[in-house]
XYZ file of C-alpha atoms in Angstrom:
715
model
C 143.618 139.092 114.776
C 144.815 142.712 114.721
C 141.438 143.819 115.986
C 141.513 141.307 118.833
C 144.916 142.657 120.000
C 143.812 146.005 119.987
C 140.671 145.124 122.125
C 143.095 143.599 124.340
C 145.336 146.731 124.434
C 142.315 148.972 125.180
C 141.482 146.797 128.012
C 144.783 146.683 129.389
C 145.082 150.694 129.225
C 141.616 150.931 130.988
C 142.245 148.513 133.533
C 144.092 149.930 136.916
C 146.777 147.604 138.335
C 144.961 145.380 140.856
C 146.262 144.937 144.417
C 147.134 141.501 145.972
C 143.637 141.283 147.279
C 142.001 142.544 144.464
C 144.163 140.472 142.341
C 142.501 137.404 144.300
C 139.059 138.812 143.817
C 139.451 139.088 140.214
C 140.837 135.445 139.942
C 137.647 134.379 141.656
C 135.751 136.819 139.426
C 137.667 135.305 136.358
C 136.780 131.644 137.627
C 133.063 132.603 137.935
C 132.604 134.445 134.611
C 134.887 132.327 132.794
C 132.724 129.211 133.494
C 130.069 131.065 131.601
C 132.255 130.652 128.241
C 132.117 127.305 126.288
C 134.029 126.803 123.326
C 131.642 126.812 120.147
C 131.310 123.706 118.616
C 131.990 123.714 114.741
C 130.395 122.179 112.207
C 131.408 121.462 108.455
C 129.462 122.842 105.321
C 130.035 122.915 101.635
C 128.722 125.425 98.905
C 126.521 124.614 96.257
C 125.263 126.774 93.431
C 121.380 126.393 93.254
C 119.492 128.560 90.983
C 122.773 130.723 90.327
C 122.763 131.365 93.969
C 125.527 130.188 96.540
C 123.682 127.856 99.085
C 125.484 126.466 102.067
C 124.742 122.842 102.954
C 125.722 121.271 106.210
C 127.381 117.841 105.995
C 125.519 115.127 107.997
C 126.571 114.773 111.437
C 128.831 111.820 110.850
C 130.707 113.395 108.103
C 131.118 116.497 109.933
C 132.681 114.468 113.002
C 135.020 112.820 110.699
C 136.257 115.988 109.145
C 136.676 117.570 112.670
C 138.614 114.509 113.752
C 140.730 114.814 110.440
C 141.305 118.457 111.248
C 142.124 118.076 114.825
C 144.393 114.979 114.525
C 147.645 117.380 114.345
C 148.821 116.039 111.206
C 149.316 118.044 108.064
C 145.778 118.936 106.284
C 147.582 118.861 102.856
C 146.990 115.874 100.920
C 144.473 114.504 103.547
C 141.497 112.974 101.943
C 138.053 112.261 103.727
C 135.207 110.486 102.132
C 131.812 111.784 102.788
C 128.179 111.178 101.640
C 128.291 107.534 101.653
C 131.790 107.539 99.811
C 130.120 109.611 96.538
C 132.314 112.610 97.466
C 135.956 113.014 98.679
C 136.769 116.202 100.501
C 140.275 117.389 100.353
C 141.279 119.034 103.676
C 143.935 121.109 102.725
C 142.325 122.506 99.811
C 138.764 123.046 101.551
C 137.323 121.398 98.268
C 134.723 118.747 97.787
C 134.895 116.474 94.717
C 132.563 114.219 93.091
C 133.935 110.636 92.861
C 131.624 108.639 90.408
C 130.524 111.425 87.941
C 131.665 114.834 86.590
C 130.858 117.905 88.730
C 132.010 121.254 89.509
C 134.100 121.252 92.775
C 132.500 122.973 95.845
C 134.209 124.934 98.724
C 134.394 123.347 102.066
C 134.308 125.287 105.210
C 134.559 124.892 109.016
C 131.807 126.897 110.400
C 130.983 128.410 113.696
C 129.608 131.982 113.065
C 126.559 132.618 110.347
C 124.746 135.723 109.642
C 121.275 135.787 107.913
C 121.382 136.091 104.171
C 119.656 139.067 102.380
C 117.209 137.292 100.112
C 116.147 134.430 102.239
C 115.825 133.241 105.741
C 119.119 130.847 105.366
C 122.267 131.590 107.219
C 125.412 132.015 105.660
C 128.898 131.057 107.255
C 131.540 133.583 107.980
C 135.076 132.565 106.430
C 136.986 130.475 109.075
C 139.689 133.163 109.744
C 137.234 135.898 110.701
C 134.821 133.133 112.545
C 138.069 132.866 114.943
C 138.136 136.707 115.396
C 134.720 136.605 116.199
C 135.237 133.620 118.568
C 137.935 135.605 120.436
C 136.159 138.550 120.780
C 133.001 136.896 121.797
C 135.242 134.887 124.552
C 136.725 138.207 125.853
C 133.299 139.983 125.967
C 131.907 136.836 128.056
C 134.971 136.545 130.199
C 135.003 140.371 131.180
C 131.505 140.931 130.881
C 132.018 143.770 128.210
C 129.805 144.006 125.512
C 129.020 146.426 122.661
C 132.061 145.185 120.797
C 132.263 146.372 117.227
C 134.159 144.426 114.745
C 135.139 144.988 110.972
C 134.995 142.386 108.587
C 137.723 142.124 105.605
C 134.665 142.953 103.401
C 134.096 146.296 105.242
C 131.116 144.804 107.135
C 130.115 145.816 110.584
C 129.357 143.367 113.330
C 128.167 144.381 116.879
C 127.866 142.324 119.948
C 125.618 143.936 122.120
C 125.180 140.932 124.325
C 125.151 137.161 123.981
C 121.857 136.797 122.650
C 121.909 140.233 120.287
C 124.514 140.282 117.899
C 123.994 142.103 114.588
C 125.517 142.370 111.241
C 125.647 145.522 108.883
C 126.256 145.434 105.111
C 128.901 148.259 103.932
C 127.032 151.520 102.870
C 127.660 151.689 99.010
C 129.652 154.758 97.924
C 131.359 155.809 100.874
C 132.372 159.536 101.089
C 135.513 160.701 99.284
C 137.746 160.915 102.623
C 137.399 157.128 102.668
C 135.543 157.529 106.162
C 134.984 154.004 107.775
C 131.480 152.281 107.197
C 128.872 152.823 109.854
C 126.079 150.719 111.001
C 123.457 151.380 108.474
C 120.693 149.956 106.721
C 118.711 146.832 107.870
C 120.638 144.608 110.368
C 120.934 141.209 109.986
C 120.975 138.566 112.867
C 124.399 136.986 113.718
C 124.281 133.715 115.373
C 127.203 131.561 117.035
C 127.251 128.104 116.590
C 125.168 125.787 114.190
C 122.787 124.579 117.005
C 121.478 128.189 116.998
C 120.524 128.465 113.189
C 117.426 126.792 111.572
C 118.862 124.007 109.509
C 118.377 120.333 109.021
C 121.251 118.140 109.841
C 120.607 114.554 108.787
C 122.261 111.536 110.250
C 124.867 109.372 108.516
C 123.945 106.700 106.030
C 124.665 103.160 107.037
C 128.481 101.952 105.977
C 127.066 98.618 105.023
C 126.033 98.461 101.116
C 123.725 95.786 100.459
C 123.161 96.386 96.801
C 124.249 98.800 93.924
C 121.967 100.062 91.490
C 122.711 102.021 88.353
C 120.391 104.784 87.217
C 120.303 105.727 83.638
C 118.080 109.059 82.555
C 115.980 109.781 79.653
C 116.033 112.437 77.056
C 117.476 115.748 77.662
C 119.773 117.090 80.401
C 116.879 117.558 82.697
C 114.988 115.049 84.460
C 112.084 116.664 86.229
C 109.981 119.804 86.163
C 112.272 121.657 88.156
C 115.051 120.963 85.490
C 117.195 119.128 87.837
C 120.115 116.905 86.591
C 120.316 113.063 86.941
C 122.615 113.502 89.837
C 120.139 115.504 91.657
C 117.215 113.217 91.157
C 118.817 110.328 92.048
C 119.905 111.893 95.192
C 116.203 112.367 95.992
C 115.704 108.647 95.108
C 118.344 107.747 97.427
C 117.142 109.810 100.443
C 113.466 108.452 99.697
C 115.128 104.707 100.130
C 116.916 105.521 103.308
C 113.933 107.011 104.839
C 111.698 103.939 103.690
C 114.213 101.371 105.192
C 113.976 103.156 108.786
C 110.040 102.554 108.420
C 109.546 99.458 106.507
C 112.628 97.329 107.244
C 113.060 98.406 110.961
C 113.227 94.764 112.226
C 116.160 94.099 109.736
C 118.183 97.248 110.457
C 117.771 96.727 114.440
C 119.009 93.103 113.895
C 121.847 94.519 111.483
C 120.523 92.262 108.745
C 120.532 95.079 106.159
C 122.449 98.339 105.451
C 121.513 100.307 102.583
C 121.075 100.268 98.738
C 123.474 102.474 96.921
C 121.952 104.477 93.731
C 124.498 105.764 91.304
C 123.816 107.986 88.216
C 124.557 107.109 84.791
C 124.859 110.101 82.335
C 124.932 109.628 78.719
C 123.675 113.089 77.508
C 126.793 115.203 78.270
C 129.053 112.839 76.445
C 126.594 112.464 73.124
C 126.037 116.415 73.100
C 130.085 116.837 73.484
C 130.797 115.479 70.252
C 130.213 118.579 68.145
C 126.815 117.592 67.043
C 125.219 120.720 68.594
C 127.376 123.246 66.608
C 126.350 121.259 63.404
C 122.608 121.584 64.636
C 123.210 125.486 65.548
C 124.188 126.062 61.815
C 121.048 124.606 60.014
C 118.307 125.780 63.201
C 116.158 128.633 62.201
C 116.537 131.825 64.308
C 112.887 131.845 65.023
C 111.291 130.534 68.295
C 114.634 130.161 69.596
C 113.869 128.864 72.960
C 111.691 126.069 71.698
C 114.031 124.954 68.697
C 117.160 124.804 71.628
C 114.917 123.014 73.828
C 113.975 120.597 70.590
C 117.548 120.178 69.919
C 118.894 119.655 73.466
C 116.212 117.018 74.338
C 113.704 115.478 71.859
C 116.308 115.051 69.449
C 117.746 112.429 71.741
C 115.319 110.161 70.331
C 116.408 110.460 66.890
C 119.904 110.135 68.003
C 119.126 106.627 69.404
C 117.960 105.833 65.749
C 120.902 107.051 64.098
C 123.925 104.673 63.585
C 126.710 106.982 64.464
C 125.037 108.485 67.789
C 123.229 105.249 68.799
C 126.630 103.768 68.599
C 127.888 106.576 70.973
C 124.860 106.164 73.171
C 125.255 102.629 74.046
C 129.165 102.850 74.500
C 129.012 105.689 76.735
C 126.044 103.723 78.971
C 127.814 100.620 79.248
C 131.389 102.034 79.727
C 130.140 104.293 82.221
C 128.375 101.514 84.098
C 131.696 99.329 83.702
C 133.909 102.013 85.223
C 131.764 103.043 87.970
C 131.300 99.326 89.066
C 135.324 98.980 88.853
C 135.887 102.207 90.821
C 133.313 101.199 93.513
C 134.863 97.622 94.046
C 138.111 99.574 94.412
C 136.688 101.984 97.251
C 134.224 99.209 98.760
C 136.730 96.040 98.626
C 134.436 94.423 101.062
C 131.374 94.731 98.890
C 129.611 91.292 98.445
C 126.248 92.569 97.149
C 124.413 91.915 93.750
C 123.893 94.557 91.155
C 120.719 96.020 89.665
C 120.128 98.704 86.824
C 117.148 101.032 86.394
C 116.464 103.451 83.312
C 113.674 106.118 82.888
C 112.219 106.358 79.743
C 114.659 106.678 76.639
C 117.041 105.086 79.140
C 115.222 102.149 79.780
C 115.091 101.326 76.188
C 118.816 101.634 76.052
C 119.121 99.118 78.670
C 116.839 96.830 77.162
C 118.959 96.678 74.225
C 122.282 96.139 75.832
C 120.683 93.646 78.211
C 119.326 91.721 75.241
C 122.674 91.598 73.464
C 124.715 90.251 76.542
C 126.295 86.958 76.732
C 125.293 83.942 79.002
C 128.843 83.644 80.125
C 131.295 86.684 81.319
C 134.170 84.256 80.573
C 133.690 84.988 76.776
C 134.508 88.706 77.136
C 138.265 88.184 77.379
C 138.480 86.442 74.106
C 136.620 89.371 72.129
C 138.334 91.373 69.696
C 138.591 95.298 69.893
C 138.222 95.690 66.014
C 134.391 95.676 65.173
C 133.100 92.383 63.335
C 130.087 90.875 62.448
C 129.784 87.283 64.032
C 128.557 83.689 63.830
C 127.231 81.464 66.508
C 129.161 80.847 69.421
C 131.649 78.030 69.153
C 132.148 78.464 65.294
C 136.177 78.665 65.344
C 136.354 77.193 61.815
C 138.587 79.171 59.167
C 137.172 79.941 55.362
C 139.330 77.499 54.176
C 138.243 74.764 56.570
C 134.690 75.713 56.020
C 135.078 75.391 52.284
C 136.845 71.903 52.697
C 134.058 70.750 54.817
C 131.638 71.570 51.974
C 134.048 70.140 49.541
C 134.594 73.061 47.678
C 138.286 73.919 48.312
C 138.932 74.886 44.652
C 137.083 77.963 45.225
C 139.366 79.111 48.129
C 141.994 81.104 45.916
C 138.984 83.013 44.139
C 137.902 84.070 47.438
C 141.256 85.278 48.437
C 141.785 86.715 45.132
C 138.610 88.883 45.739
C 139.442 89.666 49.268
C 136.481 87.771 50.537
C 136.994 86.619 54.261
C 134.680 84.664 56.305
C 132.827 87.671 57.395
C 132.388 89.061 54.084
C 131.201 85.645 52.558
C 128.611 85.663 55.092
C 126.913 88.841 53.728
C 127.192 87.585 50.184
C 124.172 87.220 48.127
C 123.354 84.671 45.412
C 123.893 87.388 43.042
C 127.230 88.475 44.608
C 128.330 84.737 44.100
C 127.175 84.547 40.569
C 129.138 87.412 39.672
C 132.351 85.954 40.911
C 131.889 83.005 38.407
C 130.853 80.286 40.873
C 128.491 77.699 39.702
C 124.735 77.390 40.682
C 125.424 74.312 42.599
C 128.383 75.540 44.775
C 126.425 78.645 45.405
C 123.583 76.997 47.117
C 125.706 75.100 49.184
C 127.451 78.035 50.414
C 124.295 80.345 50.822
C 122.585 76.973 52.515
C 125.566 76.624 54.931
C 125.498 79.981 56.199
C 121.853 80.451 56.739
C 121.948 77.014 58.737
C 124.449 78.615 60.943
C 122.283 81.740 61.277
C 119.438 79.599 62.085
C 121.288 77.469 64.563
C 122.216 80.494 66.353
C 118.578 81.669 66.586
C 117.428 78.142 68.262
C 120.371 77.856 70.410
C 119.995 81.264 71.857
C 116.726 82.732 73.625
C 114.863 84.678 70.887
C 111.362 85.808 70.224
C 108.679 83.526 68.979
C 107.698 84.723 65.453
C 104.139 85.679 65.186
C 102.240 85.593 62.021
C 103.714 87.141 59.044
C 107.210 87.333 60.772
C 109.878 84.665 59.951
C 112.712 83.588 62.004
C 115.013 85.538 59.718
C 112.914 88.597 60.534
C 113.297 88.065 64.424
C 117.146 87.461 63.894
C 117.263 90.799 62.039
C 115.199 92.291 64.922
C 117.439 94.782 66.856
C 117.813 94.390 70.656
C 116.925 90.723 70.713
C 119.070 88.594 68.656
C 122.145 89.449 66.699
C 123.101 89.213 63.088
C 125.630 86.157 62.648
C 129.000 85.663 61.334
C 132.079 83.693 61.842
C 133.887 84.414 65.198
C 131.424 83.616 67.914
C 129.980 86.819 69.024
C 126.584 88.689 68.497
C 127.955 91.992 68.204
C 126.025 93.352 65.174
C 122.325 93.912 64.470
C 121.058 93.988 61.051
C 119.261 96.876 59.401
C 116.412 94.359 58.263
C 113.433 96.278 59.745
C 114.788 99.905 59.991
C 117.038 99.544 63.034
C 120.611 100.519 62.967
C 123.566 98.270 63.127
C 125.548 98.900 66.212
C 127.902 96.893 68.120
C 126.878 96.439 71.907
C 129.518 96.421 74.617
C 129.576 93.764 77.092
C 128.946 94.638 80.995
C 131.308 93.052 83.206
C 128.812 92.081 86.070
C 125.576 90.211 85.613
C 122.413 92.534 86.553
C 119.834 90.769 88.741
C 116.848 92.928 88.286
C 116.232 95.600 85.368
C 113.691 98.294 86.536
C 112.097 100.292 83.835
C 110.344 103.738 84.925
C 107.954 105.346 82.321
C 109.177 103.036 79.743
C 108.643 103.283 76.106
C 110.115 99.617 75.390
C 106.673 98.240 74.196
C 106.027 100.791 71.643
C 109.556 100.695 70.245
C 109.461 97.011 69.957
C 106.178 97.273 68.074
C 107.398 99.995 65.811
C 110.520 97.989 65.077
C 107.835 95.330 63.680
C 107.700 92.806 66.561
C 104.503 91.794 67.438
C 105.073 88.796 70.178
C 107.513 88.051 72.920
C 108.182 84.447 73.068
C 106.939 83.242 76.773
C 110.123 81.369 76.978
C 112.367 84.274 76.316
C 114.637 86.078 79.298
C 117.524 88.234 79.131
C 120.835 86.101 78.926
C 122.426 87.801 82.060
C 119.584 89.178 83.912
C 116.765 87.508 85.943
C 114.328 90.126 86.868
C 112.370 92.791 84.893
C 110.032 95.386 86.270
C 108.136 97.586 83.833
C 107.047 100.433 86.520
C 104.913 103.335 85.255
C 102.177 105.930 86.324
C 98.600 105.460 84.925
C 98.680 108.769 83.275
C 102.176 108.710 81.863
C 102.001 109.628 78.279
C 105.500 108.019 77.272
C 104.681 104.722 79.116
C 103.597 101.284 77.431
C 103.161 97.977 78.612
C 104.953 94.738 77.986
C 102.973 91.865 79.224
C 100.114 92.057 76.128
C 103.137 91.478 73.996
C 103.803 88.051 75.777
C 100.134 87.053 76.220
C 98.416 89.100 73.310
C 95.298 86.904 73.388
C 94.092 87.814 77.035
C 93.038 91.200 78.508
C 93.984 91.646 82.132
C 95.107 94.412 84.393
C 98.759 95.234 85.568
C 99.432 94.666 89.076
C 98.785 97.507 91.267
C 101.412 99.039 93.300
C 100.435 99.098 97.090
C 100.720 102.503 98.693
C 103.606 102.811 100.915
C 101.249 103.172 103.814
C 99.263 100.196 103.032
C 96.170 99.701 100.949
C 94.788 101.766 98.269
C 94.154 105.226 98.253
C 90.896 106.289 99.451
C 89.342 107.508 96.001
C 90.385 104.414 94.248
C 88.645 102.394 97.072
C 85.692 104.538 96.690
C 85.638 104.487 92.950
C 85.982 100.442 92.948
C 83.047 100.278 95.534
C 80.806 102.606 93.470
C 81.541 100.667 90.430
C 81.094 97.190 92.364
C 77.334 98.516 93.620
C 76.309 99.731 90.374
C 77.209 96.232 88.682
C 75.308 94.707 91.606
C 72.200 96.726 91.191
C 72.406 96.158 87.501
C 72.509 92.584 87.862
C 69.904 92.333 90.759
C 67.492 94.539 88.408
C 68.191 92.245 85.403
C 67.574 89.341 87.466
C 64.031 90.624 88.981
C 63.030 91.518 85.489
C 63.867 88.169 84.370
C 62.036 86.478 86.779
C 59.008 88.697 86.320
C 59.035 87.816 82.486
C 59.231 84.157 83.005
C 56.463 83.961 85.765
C 54.315 86.361 83.018
C 54.822 84.046 80.256
C 54.709 80.804 82.058
C 51.937 78.143 81.256
C 49.194 77.503 83.865
C 49.902 74.108 85.964
C 46.998 71.998 87.390
C 46.509 71.883 91.105
C 48.082 68.661 91.729
C 51.386 69.729 90.404
C 51.724 72.572 92.726
C 54.699 71.343 94.849
C 56.475 70.299 91.872
C 55.871 73.677 90.627
C 57.152 75.391 93.707
C 60.490 72.991 93.621
C 60.949 73.937 89.834
C 60.607 77.613 90.793
C 63.117 77.307 93.556
C 65.443 75.612 91.477
C 65.225 78.137 88.620
C 65.563 80.949 91.007
C 69.083 79.122 92.346
C 70.177 78.358 89.048
C 69.561 81.893 88.047
C 71.287 83.405 91.258
C 74.141 81.203 90.259
C 74.271 82.656 86.872
C 74.007 86.185 88.530
C 76.867 85.141 90.961
C 78.838 84.152 87.602
C 77.925 87.300 85.947
C 79.164 89.091 89.014
C 82.327 87.119 89.382
C 83.178 88.096 85.594
C 82.029 91.566 85.904
C 83.702 92.438 89.503
C 87.088 94.220 89.232
C 88.355 92.454 92.681
C 87.649 89.065 91.519
C 89.576 89.769 88.323
C 92.540 90.892 90.018
C 92.632 87.856 92.178
C 92.784 86.099 89.173
C 95.637 87.986 87.584
C 98.482 86.140 89.179
C 97.384 82.995 87.664
C 98.401 84.388 84.190
C 101.385 83.036 82.369
C 103.351 85.852 81.586
C 106.472 84.090 80.450
C 110.233 84.133 81.833
C 111.140 87.647 81.170
C 110.884 88.476 84.777
C 111.372 84.806 85.908
C 107.784 83.871 85.794
C 106.600 86.623 87.848
C 104.418 89.790 86.643
C 106.228 92.319 84.599
C 103.803 95.435 84.244
C 103.301 97.365 87.583
C 101.041 100.524 87.701
C 101.387 103.163 90.362
C 98.205 104.637 92.091
C 97.303 108.054 91.013
C 97.082 110.740 93.444
C 93.234 112.104 94.274
C 94.209 115.457 92.665
C 95.568 113.807 89.749
C 92.367 111.720 89.149
C 90.597 115.363 88.278
C 92.134 115.893 84.938
C 94.525 113.255 83.385
C 95.697 115.746 80.669
C 96.720 118.365 83.220
C 99.086 115.935 85.202
C 100.492 113.990 81.964
C 103.971 115.450 81.879
C 104.462 115.675 85.535
C 103.466 111.791 85.794
C 106.155 111.010 83.470
C 108.692 112.740 85.680
C 107.166 111.669 89.115
C 109.328 108.378 89.955
C 112.267 110.057 91.683
C 110.267 110.960 94.611
C 107.552 108.428 94.597
C 107.603 106.374 97.895
C 105.631 103.584 96.134
C 107.990 103.016 93.406
C 111.066 103.254 95.651
C 109.682 100.802 98.316
C 108.591 98.177 95.346
C 112.369 98.606 94.101
C 113.807 97.991 97.751
C 111.186 95.310 98.478
C 112.351 93.236 95.102
C 115.789 93.860 95.740
C 115.885 92.624 99.456
C 113.368 89.600 98.428
C 116.546 88.340 96.793
C 118.486 88.241 100.011
C 115.457 86.477 102.176
C 114.690 89.811 103.757
C 111.090 90.956 103.714
C 108.856 93.989 104.860
C 108.098 94.093 108.492
C 104.472 94.006 107.435
C 103.388 92.896 104.111
C 101.292 95.865 102.175
C 98.046 94.959 100.892
C-alpha cells in the first residue's frame, strides 16, 4: 500500500491545481478514461505439490463463485467453511486452507487470485499473493484512469514489476548477490509475462459437478502405495476415474441428464496400505533387509510384500479391519454430509484389493440386524440361531454328568467345539459319550454349511474342506456368527468385520481372485452360490493383464467359452479386432470350401459307374449329397466361426454369483498393444483408472439398477 500512496503523492505534486474550467474538463476526461477501467474478476486457486513443485490449480467455476460469495458476504471469514469439489474437500476461508474430508491428505493453501506471472520452468502461471495483487490492481487502476504508464513496483520478495501498458506488463526476478551497499534491485535477467485476470491466462477451468449423487462407490487399491505407472496414489487415480465418469455421463446419458433423471456417481478411495505400514513392520523389515540393490529391496518391501502380509494371521486381520472400518467410517460421514442421499452403494477393488473385498463379502450376513448383537470380543461361533449353553447342550445329549468335568477343565462351548477325540479321551470321557459329543458338533457344523450358501464340493474335496475354505464359509462354534476361518488348507484365521450397508454390485479390476481360490484348494464354485449381501459381481480385466484371472470356468468347468467383450465407448469393436476376426472368418471359409471341393472330387472319382437308365436318380442323389455336404459344411462353419460362438455365450448358465448374468468381461486391447503383449503387460494391469470402456460399463450397470439406460446401446 505504501507504494501506491507514494505514486499518488507524486501525481499530486506533479499536477498543477486546475481552474474551474479545467476542473470540469478533467471531470469529463475522468469519466471518459474511467470508463476504460473495469474491476478485475477474481478466481480462487489452491496449491498442490506435484513432483516436488508447487502447482496452482483453479477451483471449478461453481466452487470459485461460492468462495467469492462467502468472501464478499461481509461476514467474518474466520470459522467459515465452504465445501468444494463435490463435498470431498472443505475450504476454511479464514485460514485460506483446503482440507480433505474423507481421507488423510496434506492441507493445501487457498488463494483469491487476480494477478499472475509466468513460472520459470514451465508455461504455467503463478498467482501473486492477495495483498500484493491488491497493490497491483490499485496501481493498474491509477495508470488506466490517468493514462500514465511505465509504473514500476517492487514486490515483498524484491521482484520488479513494470506496467508498460495494458497489454505489456513484465516481471523481473531479483538479481542474485546485490552489491554491498544494498542497492535496490534492477530489471535484469529474462522478463516474465504478467497477466491480469484469470481469463487472460491459459488454464482449464471446469464446470462444477452435479449436486445430486445417485450412487456411491468405494474403490479399494491393490498392492503398494502407487496405483499406476506415474506412481500416483489411489486418491489421484480415483480422481481420474471420477472425471472420466462425469464426461461419459454427458455424452452417453445426455437424455437422462436433460430430463434431470440423474446426477452423478461418487467414487471415494479406500486406503489400507498406509495403516498397514504404520504398524512398525517397515522398521522390522529394514533391520533384516540386505544393503545391496537398495532400491529394488525397498520396492519389494513396500509393494510386493503386501501379498504375503495378506496371508499372515496378524497383518491379514489388520488389512480386512482397515478396509471394512474405513468403508463404514466413510459411509457414515458421507450420510452426515449428504442427508438427502437415497441411492445405493457399490464397491470396486483393483488387484489384491478385489480379493480383500471378495473375502469380506463372502463372510457377511444376510441380515444387517444381527450386527447389533455381536460381541466385540473375538470368538469362534456356531450356526445362526444356536443360543443354547453348554449345560443345556449336554442335558440335551443326556450327558449332564460331564458338565462338572468340563467346568473343572475350563472347557466352554467354544473350546469343546475344537476338541478332538483324543482330547476328550484324555479328560477321561468314555467312548460312547465322546462319539455323541463329536457327532453333535459335527452335525451342527454341517447344518450351517447347508443353510448358508456355500460352494459345491468337487471330486476330492469334502464338505469339511469347503467349510474350512477361507472366504466362502466360516468355521463354526456356539453363538451364531460366522467370524473365524479355519486353517484347514493353508489360509489364516481372521475375523471378518461387518459392513453397515449392503453393496449392490462388486466390481473387480484386474483381479487375481480365481488364482487365489485355486491355490487355496477350491476346484469349483457352486452355481447356486451368491454373496450373502451383494447381488452383482463383475470381473473386468484387460486381455494382457498378467495378474487377472477368470471366474466363470470355476462355475462351469466343463465348458469352454469366451468372456464377454466390453464394447468400445464409441460403439462397435476396435477396427483391428474386426479386421482380425474378418481374416479368421475368411480363412475358415476358404479352408472349409477347399475341403468340401476335395471331398466332392474324391467321391466322384471313387463312385461306381451307373446304368444309363438311372441317370436321373444319380443326378438327384448327387444333388442330395451336395446339399447334405453343404449342410455339414455350414455346421462346421457354425461351430468354428467366432461370431456365432459369441452369440451362443449368453445361453450359458454361469451361476448366481452375478444374478444369472455373465461374470467375466474383457476389455479390447488398443491397436498398438496388439503388436507386443509382453511390452504392455504391466501397463495393462494399471490401465483401468483412465479406461473409458471400464468406466462406461460401471456406469451402465449401476444405472440399470435404477431403470436408466444408455442413450444408444453399444454394439
